[in-house]
Amino acid sequence: MMSDRKIMIRLMEHFMMASFSLMLLACNTGQDRLEWSLVLHGGAGTIKQENMTPEKEVAIRGDMQKALNQGKQILSQGGTALDAVEACIRILEDSPEFNAGKGAVFTETGTNELDASIMEGKTLNAGAVTGVQHIANPISLARAVMSNSPHVMLAGKGAEAFAKEQSIDSVGSEYFWTQHRWDQLKNKQASLKEKVGDKHGTVGVVALDRDGNLAAGTSTGGMTNKRFGRIGDSPIIGAGTYANNRTCAVSATGHGEYFMRLLIAHSVSAGMEYARHSLDVAAHDAIQGKLGGLGGTGGVIALDRSGHRVMEFNTAGMYRAWSDSQGDEGILFYGSLETVKP
Ligand code: ASP
């Protein structure tokens, strides 16, 4: 027979064990996860304050804020990460300030060839389009490929024919003509002063919604003076875009030829899944280690499944903005001095 004292001690032990288990359970079920979280980028490259005019800064900030507001509205009202990613990217595609949609750069022959991709972390469903020339919002076409076709990627004429079937608007090629992109092409062709890979402007968004689902998307015109027919990393799942609810959502920007060979977006996820790295370590390793090691330039934005964000780059700057359910919000352009470690 146990004494009363021993019974009391046993009971207390059981109580403490139960409390400890509950605490562990609370951590594992991610109760500290943000309700929702959103990050967007507008490209990485030689983005320096001395090259920025006040008017340009206002225009770029304005469009980034507009995209953030749209994403916030969707996510705070319980909308899906996928909807937030598409809606934010559409706003950035409609802006002439970014190298996507309206502001897409020119190929060496003076045409515009646009790429985009989108991915959902819950199902690993993905859609992508490459080399489209008449689609104002390639991200919506990429989503349609994901949702309404048995394929992951459609190219050129086939993608545009599918757009027609899906009642996605097409535009004349003159829609993509902007003076500053034309000047960029001509300057580059004349002097080749601007090294390939110096200036980017691709757009991308990653989001976590209230249901705990992650999504990522990326849209671009590619690189100024690229050969016609060239495809970069942005429409390639695992290179420019990746989302997996088990790990993270990633959108990349930079010199595509490097991101493709290193499968940078997926390598962030793989670092978390296989090496058990945190998002910060996995993204740092991908950009500063792998990409930098091969001589590539650019960056990634990423969210893990608790909504923790990373904005990692090895260029002078990266247009980047974020917002989350705790009211943390910001827009940054330049390099390390103002780099935020959330
Ligand atoms: N990654 C894009 C490409 O290589 C360009 C960029 O992000 O600026 O097409």
Short mmCIF file of C-alpha atoms and ligand atoms in Angstrom, two decimals:
data_model
loop_
_atom_site.label_atom_id
_atom_site.label_comp_id
_atom_site.label_asym_id
_atom_site.label_seq_id
_atom_site.Cartn_x
_atom_site.Cartn_y
_atom_site.Cartn_z
CA MET A 1 0.00 0.00 0.00
CA MET A 2 1.31 3.47 -0.95
CA SER A 3 1.31 6.14 1.68
CA ASP A 4 -0.78 9.28 1.11
CA ARG A 5 2.45 11.21 0.63
CA LYS A 6 3.64 8.88 -2.12
CA ILE A 7 0.27 9.06 -3.86
CA MET A 8 0.46 12.85 -3.76
CA ILE A 9 3.98 12.79 -5.26
CA ARG A 10 2.84 10.40 -8.03
CA LEU A 11 -0.12 12.61 -8.83
CA MET A 12 2.09 15.66 -9.00
CA GLU A 13 4.50 13.83 -11.30
CA HIS A 14 1.64 12.87 -13.62
CA PHE A 15 0.36 16.42 -13.59
CA MET A 16 3.77 17.83 -14.48
CA MET A 17 4.28 15.27 -17.26
CA ALA A 18 0.85 16.10 -18.69
CA SER A 19 1.56 19.85 -18.60
CA PHE A 20 4.93 19.34 -20.26
CA SER A 21 3.36 17.22 -23.03
CA LEU A 22 0.71 19.86 -23.60
CA MET A 23 3.41 22.52 -23.92
CA LEU A 24 5.25 20.41 -26.49
CA LEU A 25 2.04 19.79 -28.39
CA ALA A 26 1.34 23.52 -28.46
CA CYS A 27 4.77 24.17 -29.99
CA ASN A 28 4.43 21.39 -32.53
CA THR A 29 1.01 22.43 -33.72
CA GLY A 30 2.47 25.86 -34.46
CA GLN A 31 0.34 27.94 -32.14
CA ASP A 32 2.96 30.65 -32.49
CA ARG A 33 2.37 30.80 -36.21
CA LEU A 34 1.29 34.11 -37.67
CA GLU A 35 -2.30 34.13 -38.84
CA TRP A 36 -1.13 35.31 -42.25
CA SER A 37 2.02 36.67 -43.77
CA LEU A 38 3.02 38.16 -47.14
CA VAL A 39 6.28 39.15 -48.83
CA LEU A 40 6.83 40.53 -52.31
CA HIS A 41 9.84 41.49 -54.40
CA GLY A 42 10.28 43.69 -57.44
CA GLY A 43 13.67 42.39 -58.51
CA ALA A 44 17.27 42.54 -57.29
CA GLY A 45 20.33 44.18 -58.83
CA THR A 46 22.31 47.41 -58.86
CA ILE A 47 19.61 49.25 -56.95
CA LYS A 48 21.39 52.20 -55.33
CA GLN A 49 20.10 55.38 -53.75
CA GLU A 50 22.39 57.55 -55.90
CA ASN A 51 20.74 56.21 -59.06
CA MET A 52 17.20 56.83 -57.82
CA THR A 53 15.16 59.94 -58.58
CA PRO A 54 12.51 61.05 -56.06
CA GLU A 55 9.80 60.59 -58.72
CA LYS A 56 10.91 57.05 -59.49
CA GLU A 57 11.06 56.17 -55.81
CA VAL A 58 7.52 57.45 -55.27
CA ALA A 59 6.23 55.51 -58.29
CA ILE A 60 7.91 52.23 -57.27
CA ARG A 61 6.90 52.53 -53.60
CA GLY A 62 3.36 53.44 -54.62
CA ASP A 63 2.92 50.32 -56.73
CA MET A 64 4.53 48.08 -54.12
CA GLN A 65 2.19 49.51 -51.48
CA LYS A 66 -0.78 48.96 -53.77
CA ALA A 67 0.19 45.31 -54.18
CA LEU A 68 0.74 44.92 -50.42
CA ASN A 69 -2.65 46.44 -49.67
CA GLN A 70 -4.33 44.05 -52.05
CA GLY A 71 -2.59 41.04 -50.53
CA LYS A 72 -3.36 42.22 -46.98
CA GLN A 73 -7.00 42.63 -47.80
CA ILE A 74 -7.26 39.11 -49.22
CA LEU A 75 -5.33 37.39 -46.44
CA SER A 76 -6.86 39.29 -43.51
CA GLN A 77 -10.34 38.41 -44.76
CA GLY A 78 -9.46 34.72 -44.82
CA GLY A 79 -8.68 34.48 -48.56
CA THR A 80 -6.20 31.94 -49.88
CA ALA A 81 -2.45 32.39 -50.24
CA LEU A 82 -2.84 31.48 -53.92
CA ASP A 83 -5.37 34.28 -54.51
CA ALA A 84 -3.12 36.76 -52.69
CA VAL A 85 -0.08 35.75 -54.76
CA GLU A 86 -1.95 36.09 -58.06
CA ALA A 87 -3.65 39.37 -57.16
CA CYS A 88 -0.45 41.03 -55.92
CA ILE A 89 1.52 39.91 -58.95
CA ARG A 90 -1.16 41.22 -61.31
CA ILE A 91 -0.76 44.69 -59.78
CA LEU A 92 3.02 44.55 -60.21
CA GLU A 93 2.57 43.26 -63.79
CA ASP A 94 0.29 46.21 -64.56
CA SER A 95 2.91 48.66 -63.33
CA PRO A 96 5.44 49.97 -65.89
CA GLU A 97 8.04 50.09 -63.09
CA PHE A 98 8.82 46.39 -62.93
CA ASN A 99 10.18 43.92 -65.42
CA ALA A 100 6.98 41.90 -65.69
CA GLY A 101 3.79 42.41 -67.70
CA LYS A 102 3.58 46.03 -68.85
CA GLY A 103 7.19 46.92 -67.97
CA ALA A 104 8.81 43.80 -69.43
CA VAL A 105 12.29 44.21 -70.91
CA PHE A 106 13.07 43.70 -74.60
CA THR A 107 14.86 40.82 -76.28
CA GLU A 108 17.78 41.50 -78.64
CA THR A 109 15.32 41.67 -81.52
CA GLY A 110 13.10 44.23 -79.81
CA THR A 111 10.30 41.85 -78.84
CA ASN A 112 8.91 41.00 -75.39
CA GLU A 113 8.79 37.39 -74.20
CA LEU A 114 7.24 36.92 -70.80
CA ASP A 115 7.53 34.07 -68.28
CA ALA A 116 5.57 33.30 -65.10
CA SER A 117 4.90 30.50 -62.63
CA ILE A 118 2.78 29.84 -59.57
CA MET A 119 2.73 27.02 -57.01
CA GLU A 120 0.52 25.90 -54.15
CA GLY A 121 2.21 24.43 -51.06
CA LYS A 122 -0.65 22.21 -49.93
CA THR A 123 -1.06 20.14 -53.10
CA LEU A 124 2.26 20.86 -54.83
CA ASN A 125 0.15 21.86 -57.83
CA ALA A 126 1.94 24.26 -60.13
CA GLY A 127 1.47 26.12 -63.40
CA ALA A 128 3.84 28.03 -65.66
CA VAL A 129 4.01 29.82 -69.00
CA THR A 130 7.04 30.84 -70.99
CA GLY A 131 7.71 33.01 -74.01
CA VAL A 132 4.25 34.57 -74.20
CA GLN A 133 4.09 37.78 -76.23
CA HIS A 134 0.52 38.98 -75.97
CA ILE A 135 -0.56 38.28 -72.40
CA ALA A 136 -0.82 41.29 -70.08
CA ASN A 137 -0.95 39.15 -66.91
CA PRO A 138 1.07 35.97 -67.44
CA ILE A 139 0.62 35.00 -63.76
CA SER A 140 -3.11 34.47 -64.36
CA LEU A 141 -2.36 32.32 -67.37
CA ALA A 142 0.10 30.29 -65.28
CA ARG A 143 -2.64 29.79 -62.70
CA ALA A 144 -5.06 28.70 -65.39
CA VAL A 145 -2.50 26.15 -66.65
CA MET A 146 -2.29 24.86 -63.08
CA SER A 147 -6.02 24.74 -62.41
CA ASN A 148 -7.59 24.06 -65.80
CA SER A 149 -5.13 21.88 -67.69
CA PRO A 150 -3.42 18.56 -67.00
CA HIS A 151 -0.02 20.24 -67.61
CA VAL A 152 2.46 22.26 -65.58
CA MET A 153 4.05 24.41 -68.29
CA LEU A 154 2.90 25.77 -71.66
CA ALA A 155 5.12 27.72 -74.05
CA GLY A 156 4.66 30.45 -76.66
CA LYS A 157 1.88 29.94 -79.18
CA GLY A 158 0.40 26.95 -77.31
CA ALA A 159 0.17 29.02 -74.14
CA GLU A 160 -1.51 31.88 -76.03
CA ALA A 161 -4.01 29.54 -77.68
CA PHE A 162 -4.83 28.17 -74.23
CA ALA A 163 -5.27 31.75 -72.96
CA LYS A 164 -7.90 32.30 -75.64
CA GLU A 165 -9.76 29.16 -74.59
CA GLN A 166 -9.64 30.35 -70.99
CA SER A 167 -10.93 33.83 -71.96
CA ILE A 168 -7.74 35.43 -70.67
CA ASP A 169 -7.27 38.77 -72.40
CA SER A 170 -4.50 39.18 -74.90
CA VAL A 171 -2.96 42.48 -75.97
CA GLY A 172 -1.08 43.76 -79.02
CA SER A 173 2.71 43.75 -78.71
CA GLU A 174 2.69 47.57 -78.55
CA TYR A 175 1.19 47.25 -75.03
CA PHE A 176 4.63 46.27 -73.71
CA TRP A 177 6.50 49.18 -75.29
CA THR A 178 7.91 51.53 -72.64
CA GLN A 179 10.49 54.21 -73.28
CA HIS A 180 12.81 53.27 -70.42
CA ARG A 181 12.99 49.59 -71.39
CA TRP A 182 13.64 50.57 -75.01
CA ASP A 183 16.42 52.95 -73.90
CA GLN A 184 17.85 50.17 -71.73
CA LEU A 185 18.02 47.86 -74.74
CA LYS A 186 19.56 50.48 -76.99
CA ASN A 187 22.12 51.49 -74.35
CA LYS A 188 23.07 47.92 -73.78
CA GLN A 189 23.36 47.13 -77.45
CA ALA A 190 25.33 50.31 -78.13
CA SER A 191 27.86 50.10 -75.35
CA LEU A 192 27.33 46.78 -73.59
CA LYS A 193 28.20 48.80 -70.48
CA GLU A 194 25.41 47.29 -68.51
CA LYS A 195 26.65 43.78 -67.87
CA VAL A 196 24.13 40.98 -68.30
CA GLY A 197 22.65 40.32 -64.90
CA ASP A 198 23.28 43.80 -63.50
CA LYS A 199 19.74 45.02 -63.43
CA HIS A 200 16.67 42.93 -62.79
CA GLY A 201 13.08 43.87 -61.94
CA THR A 202 11.23 40.59 -61.98
CA VAL A 203 8.34 40.41 -59.50
CA GLY A 204 7.44 37.68 -57.04
CA VAL A 205 5.16 37.07 -54.07
CA VAL A 206 5.03 34.48 -51.29
CA ALA A 207 2.08 34.17 -48.91
CA LEU A 208 0.81 32.18 -45.93
CA ASP A 209 -2.94 32.14 -45.34
CA ARG A 210 -5.12 31.56 -42.28
CA ASP A 211 -5.49 27.87 -43.13
CA GLY A 212 -1.73 27.48 -42.93
CA ASN A 213 -1.28 27.12 -46.69
CA LEU A 214 1.74 28.54 -48.48
CA ALA A 215 1.91 29.74 -52.10
CA ALA A 216 4.52 31.38 -54.32
CA GLY A 217 4.56 33.05 -57.73
CA THR A 218 7.02 34.83 -60.01
CA SER A 219 6.58 36.85 -63.22
CA THR A 220 9.19 38.40 -65.51
CA GLY A 221 10.15 39.75 -68.90
CA GLY A 222 13.51 37.99 -68.49
CA MET A 223 16.75 39.85 -69.09
CA THR A 224 17.39 42.88 -71.32
CA ASN A 225 18.87 41.94 -74.70
CA LYS A 226 18.30 38.21 -74.12
CA ARG A 227 18.25 36.07 -77.25
CA PHE A 228 14.74 35.53 -78.51
CA GLY A 229 13.58 32.12 -77.32
CA ARG A 230 15.70 32.26 -74.17
CA ILE A 231 13.95 30.92 -71.08
CA GLY A 232 15.08 31.86 -67.59
CA ASP A 233 14.46 30.45 -64.13
CA SER A 234 11.22 32.31 -63.34
CA PRO A 235 8.83 29.88 -65.08
CA ILE A 236 10.75 26.82 -63.90
CA ILE A 237 9.28 25.21 -60.81
CA GLY A 238 12.08 24.63 -58.32
CA ALA A 239 14.36 27.24 -59.90
CA GLY A 240 12.41 30.52 -59.73
CA THR A 241 9.36 29.45 -57.72
CA TYR A 242 8.63 26.76 -55.15
CA ALA A 243 6.04 26.17 -52.40
CA ASN A 244 5.59 23.24 -50.07
CA ASN A 245 3.53 23.35 -46.88
CA ARG A 246 6.07 21.06 -45.20
CA THR A 247 8.83 23.65 -45.60
CA CYS A 248 8.47 27.04 -47.24
CA ALA A 249 7.37 29.22 -50.16
CA VAL A 250 10.08 30.86 -52.29
CA SER A 251 10.22 33.33 -55.18
CA ALA A 252 13.59 34.11 -56.74
CA THR A 253 15.00 36.94 -58.81
CA GLY A 254 18.37 37.33 -60.44
CA HIS A 255 20.54 35.97 -63.22
CA GLY A 256 18.39 33.05 -64.31
CA GLU A 257 21.12 30.92 -65.83
CA TYR A 258 22.58 30.46 -62.33
CA PHE A 259 19.25 29.93 -60.56
CA MET A 260 18.30 27.23 -63.07
CA ARG A 261 21.45 25.20 -62.61
CA LEU A 262 21.25 25.43 -58.84
CA LEU A 263 17.47 25.01 -58.56
CA ILE A 264 17.69 27.77 -55.99
CA ALA A 265 14.03 27.94 -54.91
CA HIS A 266 13.85 24.21 -54.29
CA SER A 267 17.26 24.18 -52.63
CA VAL A 268 15.90 26.46 -49.88
CA SER A 269 13.11 23.95 -49.28
CA ALA A 270 15.54 21.01 -49.46
CA GLY A 271 17.81 22.67 -46.91
CA MET A 272 14.89 22.75 -44.50
CA GLU A 273 13.55 19.30 -45.29
CA TYR A 274 16.73 17.27 -45.48
CA ALA A 275 19.33 19.23 -43.54
CA ARG A 276 16.73 20.43 -41.00
CA HIS A 277 17.96 24.00 -41.40
CA SER A 278 15.85 26.96 -40.38
CA LEU A 279 14.51 29.10 -43.24
CA ASP A 280 17.16 31.75 -42.51
CA VAL A 281 20.03 29.28 -42.74
CA ALA A 282 18.62 27.53 -45.82
CA ALA A 283 18.10 30.82 -47.71
CA HIS A 284 21.48 32.19 -46.66
CA ASP A 285 23.15 29.00 -47.83
CA ALA A 286 21.31 29.08 -51.18
CA ILE A 287 22.12 32.71 -52.00
CA GLN A 288 25.40 33.50 -50.25
CA GLY A 289 26.76 29.98 -50.50
CA LYS A 290 25.54 28.23 -53.65
CA LEU A 291 24.57 31.18 -55.90
CA GLY A 292 27.48 33.39 -54.83
CA GLY A 293 29.86 30.44 -55.07
CA LEU A 294 28.97 29.91 -58.74
CA GLY A 295 29.29 33.63 -59.48
CA GLY A 296 25.55 34.33 -59.77
CA THR A 297 23.69 37.39 -58.49
CA GLY A 298 20.18 37.86 -57.16
CA GLY A 299 18.02 36.98 -54.21
CA VAL A 300 14.98 35.23 -52.82
CA ILE A 301 12.00 36.08 -50.68
CA ALA A 302 10.63 33.22 -48.61
CA LEU A 303 8.18 32.32 -45.85
CA ASP A 304 8.18 29.28 -43.65
CA ARG A 305 4.97 27.66 -42.45
CA SER A 306 4.87 29.78 -39.31
CA GLY A 307 4.93 32.93 -41.44
CA HIS A 308 8.51 33.83 -40.60
CA ARG A 309 10.06 35.68 -43.55
CA VAL A 310 13.45 35.94 -45.17
CA MET A 311 14.62 38.40 -47.83
CA GLU A 312 18.12 37.33 -48.83
CA PHE A 313 20.19 38.75 -51.70
CA ASN A 314 23.79 39.25 -52.76
CA THR A 315 23.23 42.34 -54.95
CA ALA A 316 23.36 46.03 -54.03
CA GLY A 317 19.62 46.04 -53.45
CA MET A 318 16.35 44.22 -53.87
CA TYR A 319 12.93 45.86 -54.04
CA ARG A 320 11.08 44.09 -51.24
CA ALA A 321 8.04 44.58 -49.06
CA TRP A 322 6.19 42.63 -46.41
CA SER A 323 3.12 42.66 -44.22
CA ASP A 324 1.80 40.26 -41.59
CA SER A 325 -1.14 39.68 -39.26
CA GLN A 326 0.72 41.29 -36.35
CA GLY A 327 0.88 44.60 -38.19
CA ASP A 328 4.56 44.39 -39.12
CA GLU A 329 4.88 46.05 -42.53
CA GLY A 330 7.58 47.70 -44.59
CA ILE A 331 9.11 48.47 -47.96
CA LEU A 332 12.87 48.46 -48.56
CA PHE A 333 15.03 49.01 -51.64
CA TYR A 334 18.69 49.00 -50.79
CA GLY A 335 21.34 46.81 -49.23
CA SER A 336 22.68 45.47 -46.02
CA LEU A 337 22.50 48.57 -43.79
CA GLU A 338 18.74 48.45 -43.76
CA THR A 339 18.37 44.70 -44.13
CA VAL A 340 15.70 43.56 -41.75
CA LYS A 341 16.18 40.45 -39.67
CA PRO A 342 12.68 39.78 -38.43
N1 ASP B 1 15.39 35.66 -63.16
C1 ASP B 1 14.96 36.40 -64.30
C2 ASP B 1 15.47 35.72 -65.54
O1 ASP B 1 16.60 35.28 -65.55
C3 ASP B 1 15.40 37.83 -64.30
C4 ASP B 1 15.27 38.56 -63.00
O2 ASP B 1 14.91 37.98 -61.99
O3 ASP B 1 15.51 39.76 -63.01
O4 ASP B 1 14.77 35.68 -66.51
#
